Short mmCIF file of C-alpha atoms and ligand atoms in Angstrom, two decimals:
data_model
loop_
_atom_site.label_atom_id
_atom_site.label_comp_id
_atom_site.label_asym_id
_atom_site.label_seq_id
_atom_site.Cartn_x
_atom_site.Cartn_y
_atom_site.Cartn_z
CA MET A 925 -9.12 -8.69 -23.02
CA SER A 926 -5.98 -8.12 -20.99
CA PRO A 927 -4.51 -11.30 -19.49
CA LEU A 928 -4.81 -9.50 -16.13
CA ALA A 929 -8.59 -9.39 -16.34
CA GLN A 930 -9.26 -12.96 -15.24
CA THR A 931 -6.76 -12.98 -12.41
CA GLY A 932 -8.44 -10.99 -9.67
CA PHE A 933 -6.34 -7.90 -10.32
CA ARG A 934 -8.75 -4.97 -10.54
CA LEU A 935 -7.86 -1.43 -11.54
CA LEU A 936 -10.41 1.29 -10.79
CA PRO A 937 -9.05 4.32 -12.67
CA ALA A 938 -9.86 7.72 -11.15
CA ALA A 939 -11.84 6.14 -8.31
CA LEU A 940 -11.08 9.31 -6.31
CA ASP A 941 -11.72 12.70 -7.90
CA ALA A 942 -9.40 15.67 -7.38
CA GLU A 943 -11.33 16.97 -4.38
CA ALA A 944 -11.31 13.56 -2.68
CA GLN A 945 -7.57 13.19 -3.33
CA ILE A 946 -6.82 16.58 -1.75
CA ALA A 947 -8.97 15.76 1.29
CA LEU A 948 -7.36 12.34 1.70
CA VAL A 949 -3.80 13.68 1.48
CA ALA A 950 -4.65 16.24 4.18
CA GLU A 951 -6.08 13.53 6.44
CA VAL A 952 -3.09 11.26 5.94
CA LEU A 953 -0.47 14.00 6.44
CA ALA A 954 -2.22 15.20 9.62
CA ARG A 955 -1.83 11.68 11.03
CA VAL A 956 1.78 11.44 9.84
CA GLU A 957 2.63 14.26 12.27
CA ALA A 958 2.00 11.76 15.08
CA ALA A 959 3.57 8.81 13.23
CA PRO A 960 6.37 10.18 11.04
CA PHE A 961 7.66 8.50 7.92
CA TYR A 962 10.83 6.53 8.54
CA ARG A 963 13.10 4.48 6.30
CA PRO A 964 12.68 0.76 7.02
CA VAL A 965 15.49 -1.74 6.73
CA THR A 966 15.02 -5.15 5.10
CA PRO A 967 15.73 -8.31 7.10
CA GLY A 968 18.92 -8.49 4.99
CA GLY A 969 20.01 -5.11 6.37
CA LYS A 970 19.37 -2.89 3.34
CA PRO A 971 17.58 0.45 3.84
CA MET A 972 14.52 0.67 1.57
CA SER A 973 14.23 3.56 -0.86
CA VAL A 974 10.57 3.97 0.11
CA GLU A 975 9.72 5.70 3.40
CA MET A 976 6.90 4.18 5.44
CA THR A 977 4.44 4.65 8.23
CA ASN A 978 1.09 3.04 9.07
CA LEU A 979 -2.45 3.82 10.15
CA GLY A 980 -4.82 1.54 12.01
CA PRO A 981 -4.62 -1.05 14.80
CA LEU A 982 -1.78 -2.88 13.04
CA GLY A 983 1.13 -1.66 10.93
CA TRP A 984 3.47 -3.54 8.63
CA VAL A 985 7.14 -3.23 9.59
CA THR A 986 10.44 -4.69 8.48
CA ASP A 987 13.74 -4.75 10.35
CA ALA A 988 16.56 -7.19 11.13
CA GLN A 989 13.99 -9.38 12.92
CA GLY A 990 11.94 -9.82 9.75
CA TYR A 991 8.57 -8.75 8.32
CA ARG A 992 5.53 -8.50 10.60
CA TYR A 993 2.55 -6.50 11.74
CA GLN A 994 2.70 -4.69 15.06
CA PRO A 995 0.45 -2.21 16.93
CA THR A 996 3.09 0.48 17.48
CA HIS A 997 5.45 2.74 15.52
CA PRO A 998 8.97 1.26 15.73
CA MET A 999 10.63 4.64 16.44
CA SER A 1000 8.20 6.15 18.97
CA GLY A 1001 6.61 3.02 20.44
CA ARG A 1002 3.24 4.77 20.14
CA PRO A 1003 0.09 3.24 18.61
CA TRP A 1004 -0.48 4.02 14.93
CA PRO A 1005 -3.05 6.78 14.19
CA ASP A 1006 -6.49 5.74 13.03
CA ILE A 1007 -7.49 4.99 9.44
CA PRO A 1008 -9.40 7.91 7.85
CA GLN A 1009 -13.15 7.35 7.45
CA ALA A 1010 -12.96 7.86 3.68
CA LEU A 1011 -10.63 4.85 3.40
CA LEU A 1012 -12.86 2.68 5.59
CA ALA A 1013 -15.78 3.62 3.33
CA LEU A 1014 -13.76 2.82 0.19
CA TRP A 1015 -12.83 -0.59 1.61
CA ALA A 1016 -16.46 -1.34 2.49
CA ASP A 1017 -17.47 -0.32 -1.00
CA VAL A 1018 -14.94 -2.28 -3.07
CA ALA A 1019 -13.19 -4.82 -0.84
CA ASP A 1020 -15.34 -6.25 1.97
CA SER A 1021 -18.64 -4.78 3.11
CA ALA A 1022 -18.74 -6.76 6.38
CA ILE A 1023 -15.24 -6.76 7.88
CA PRO A 1024 -13.15 -3.58 8.08
CA PRO A 1025 -9.42 -3.31 7.36
CA ASP A 1026 -7.15 -3.28 10.41
CA ALA A 1027 -3.99 -1.98 8.71
CA CYS A 1028 -3.10 0.77 6.27
CA LEU A 1029 0.51 0.90 5.10
CA VAL A 1030 1.55 4.35 3.91
CA ASN A 1031 4.40 4.35 1.40
CA LEU A 1032 6.15 7.59 0.43
CA TYR A 1033 8.16 7.70 -2.79
CA ARG A 1034 10.45 10.70 -3.08
CA ASP A 1035 13.10 11.04 -5.79
CA GLY A 1036 14.15 7.73 -7.29
CA ALA A 1037 12.35 5.51 -4.79
CA ARG A 1038 11.00 2.22 -6.08
CA MET A 1039 9.76 -1.08 -4.73
CA GLY A 1040 11.04 -4.43 -5.83
CA LEU A 1041 8.83 -7.31 -6.91
CA HIS A 1042 7.20 -8.86 -3.82
CA GLN A 1043 4.17 -10.70 -2.52
CA ASP A 1044 1.99 -9.41 0.33
CA LYS A 1045 1.88 -12.51 2.49
CA ASP A 1046 2.27 -11.43 6.11
CA GLU A 1047 -1.51 -11.28 6.66
CA ALA A 1048 -3.47 -13.97 8.52
CA ASP A 1049 -6.13 -14.62 5.89
CA PHE A 1050 -5.55 -14.25 2.13
CA ALA A 1051 -9.32 -14.39 1.51
CA PHE A 1052 -9.29 -10.63 2.13
CA PRO A 1053 -8.06 -8.50 -0.76
CA VAL A 1054 -5.41 -5.81 -0.52
CA LEU A 1055 -6.70 -2.45 -1.72
CA SER A 1056 -4.26 0.21 -2.92
CA VAL A 1057 -4.80 3.94 -3.41
CA SER A 1058 -2.30 5.97 -5.46
CA LEU A 1059 -1.81 9.68 -4.73
CA GLY A 1060 0.53 12.17 -6.38
CA ASP A 1061 3.05 11.30 -9.06
CA ALA A 1062 2.11 8.47 -11.41
CA ALA A 1063 3.94 5.17 -11.09
CA VAL A 1064 4.79 2.21 -13.27
CA PHE A 1065 3.37 -0.81 -11.43
CA ARG A 1066 4.48 -4.28 -12.45
CA VAL A 1067 2.22 -7.23 -11.70
CA GLY A 1068 2.94 -10.85 -12.40
CA GLY A 1069 1.86 -14.20 -11.04
CA VAL A 1070 1.98 -16.19 -7.83
CA GLU A 1071 5.16 -17.77 -9.12
CA ARG A 1072 8.00 -15.30 -9.15
CA ARG A 1073 9.08 -16.26 -12.67
CA ALA A 1074 5.61 -15.89 -14.21
CA PRO A 1075 5.28 -13.24 -16.93
CA THR A 1076 4.51 -9.71 -15.76
CA ALA A 1077 2.51 -6.79 -17.13
CA SER A 1078 3.06 -3.07 -16.60
CA VAL A 1079 0.22 -0.87 -15.42
CA ARG A 1080 0.40 2.89 -14.97
CA LEU A 1081 -1.08 3.98 -11.65
CA ALA A 1082 -2.12 7.64 -11.61
CA SER A 1083 -3.26 9.80 -8.72
CA GLY A 1084 -6.74 8.77 -7.63
CA ASP A 1085 -6.48 5.26 -9.07
CA VAL A 1086 -7.44 2.36 -6.85
CA CYS A 1087 -6.29 -1.18 -7.46
CA LEU A 1088 -7.13 -4.46 -5.81
CA LEU A 1089 -5.25 -7.70 -5.49
CA ALA A 1090 -8.00 -10.21 -4.83
CA GLY A 1091 -8.85 -13.84 -5.42
CA PRO A 1092 -6.24 -15.63 -7.53
CA ALA A 1093 -4.17 -12.39 -7.76
CA ARG A 1094 -4.04 -11.92 -4.00
CA LEU A 1095 -0.57 -13.51 -3.86
CA ALA A 1096 0.62 -12.19 -7.22
CA HIS A 1097 4.09 -10.70 -7.33
CA HIS A 1098 4.07 -6.94 -7.84
CA GLY A 1099 6.27 -3.88 -7.44
CA ILE A 1100 6.89 -0.30 -8.46
CA ASP A 1101 9.48 -0.01 -11.25
CA ARG A 1102 9.57 3.78 -11.14
CA VAL A 1103 7.70 6.92 -10.26
CA ILE A 1104 7.27 9.65 -12.86
CA SER A 1105 8.69 12.61 -10.99
CA GLY A 1106 6.79 15.87 -11.41
CA SER A 1107 3.70 14.28 -12.99
CA SER A 1108 1.46 15.59 -10.17
CA ARG A 1109 1.47 18.50 -7.75
CA LEU A 1110 -0.73 16.83 -5.15
CA ILE A 1111 1.90 15.88 -2.56
CA PRO A 1112 3.63 18.76 -0.74
CA GLY A 1113 7.33 18.43 -1.56
CA GLY A 1114 6.53 16.19 -4.53
CA GLY A 1115 6.48 12.47 -5.04
CA ARG A 1116 3.95 9.73 -4.56
CA ILE A 1117 2.03 8.31 -1.62
CA ASN A 1118 0.54 4.85 -1.85
CA LEU A 1119 -1.91 3.58 0.74
CA THR A 1120 -2.54 -0.14 1.04
CA LEU A 1121 -5.48 -1.26 3.13
CA ARG A 1122 -5.39 -4.77 4.52
CA ARG A 1123 -7.03 -7.13 6.92
CA ALA A 1124 -3.80 -8.22 8.61
CA GLY A 1125 -5.13 -10.01 11.68
CA PRO A 1126 -7.73 -12.75 11.78
CA PRO A 1127 -11.34 -11.67 11.18
CA PRO A 1128 -13.14 -10.57 14.36
CA ALA A 1129 -14.76 -13.51 16.20
C1 MD6 B 828 2.75 0.82 -4.42
N1 MD6 B 828 1.89 -1.32 -3.89
O1 MD6 B 828 1.82 0.97 -5.21
C2 MD6 B 828 3.06 -0.54 -3.87
N2 MD6 B 828 0.48 -4.28 -2.56
O2 MD6 B 828 3.47 1.73 -4.05
C3 MD6 B 828 1.85 -2.54 -3.35
O3 MD6 B 828 2.82 -3.07 -2.89
C4 MD6 B 828 0.57 -3.24 -3.36
O4 MD6 B 828 -0.41 -1.84 -4.97
C5 MD6 B 828 -0.67 -4.99 -2.53
C6 MD6 B 828 -1.75 -4.66 -3.30
C7 MD6 B 828 -1.68 -3.59 -4.12
C8 MD6 B 828 -0.50 -2.85 -4.17
FE1 FE B 829 2.46 -4.97 -2.03
#
């Protein structure tokens, strides 16, 4: 058994079939018209190679002020578009059947974009998992432990794959080492879109 199996990291290969992937990309890109991708800057002042936008009541942002969730797009000041129904259903199915996600970060990887090893820890309650959907070009995902220096494993994420960081793996370090350019034709203009669904705020009272 893989050492990842006991940790709360779950990979659901091909959770979305080709038809579902096409429908989801169309729903996401329609919403991106109202909330365009932009290039965030780290608190240290470095532009990220990944472009981002968000869907849902809250969106994850980074700028000179730091990392946080906020209800509006930083460029337009407008509320984020809603989360597509198919994603809410997926969350209910594999993450939490009772409490819906309130944030969906949309990451766009064009040529050469990657994401350094990080933890997702800006959410109010780590009891909720983070659910990720990969669309388009395949990526080499690295996942390690809660401690930054813990050993890591490499997992290939293909279009339609869903993965979950839950339980003990919820605060595991992870990142995208590289995207395999041209491995899919799903995304117009090429590249990879990753959607991460989260419960960022406290659970509803
Ligand atoms: C990505 N994913 O796949 C980046 N975070 O592009 C993440 O950062 C991530 O895959 C939390 C849980 C699952 C993830
Ligand atoms: Fe993450």
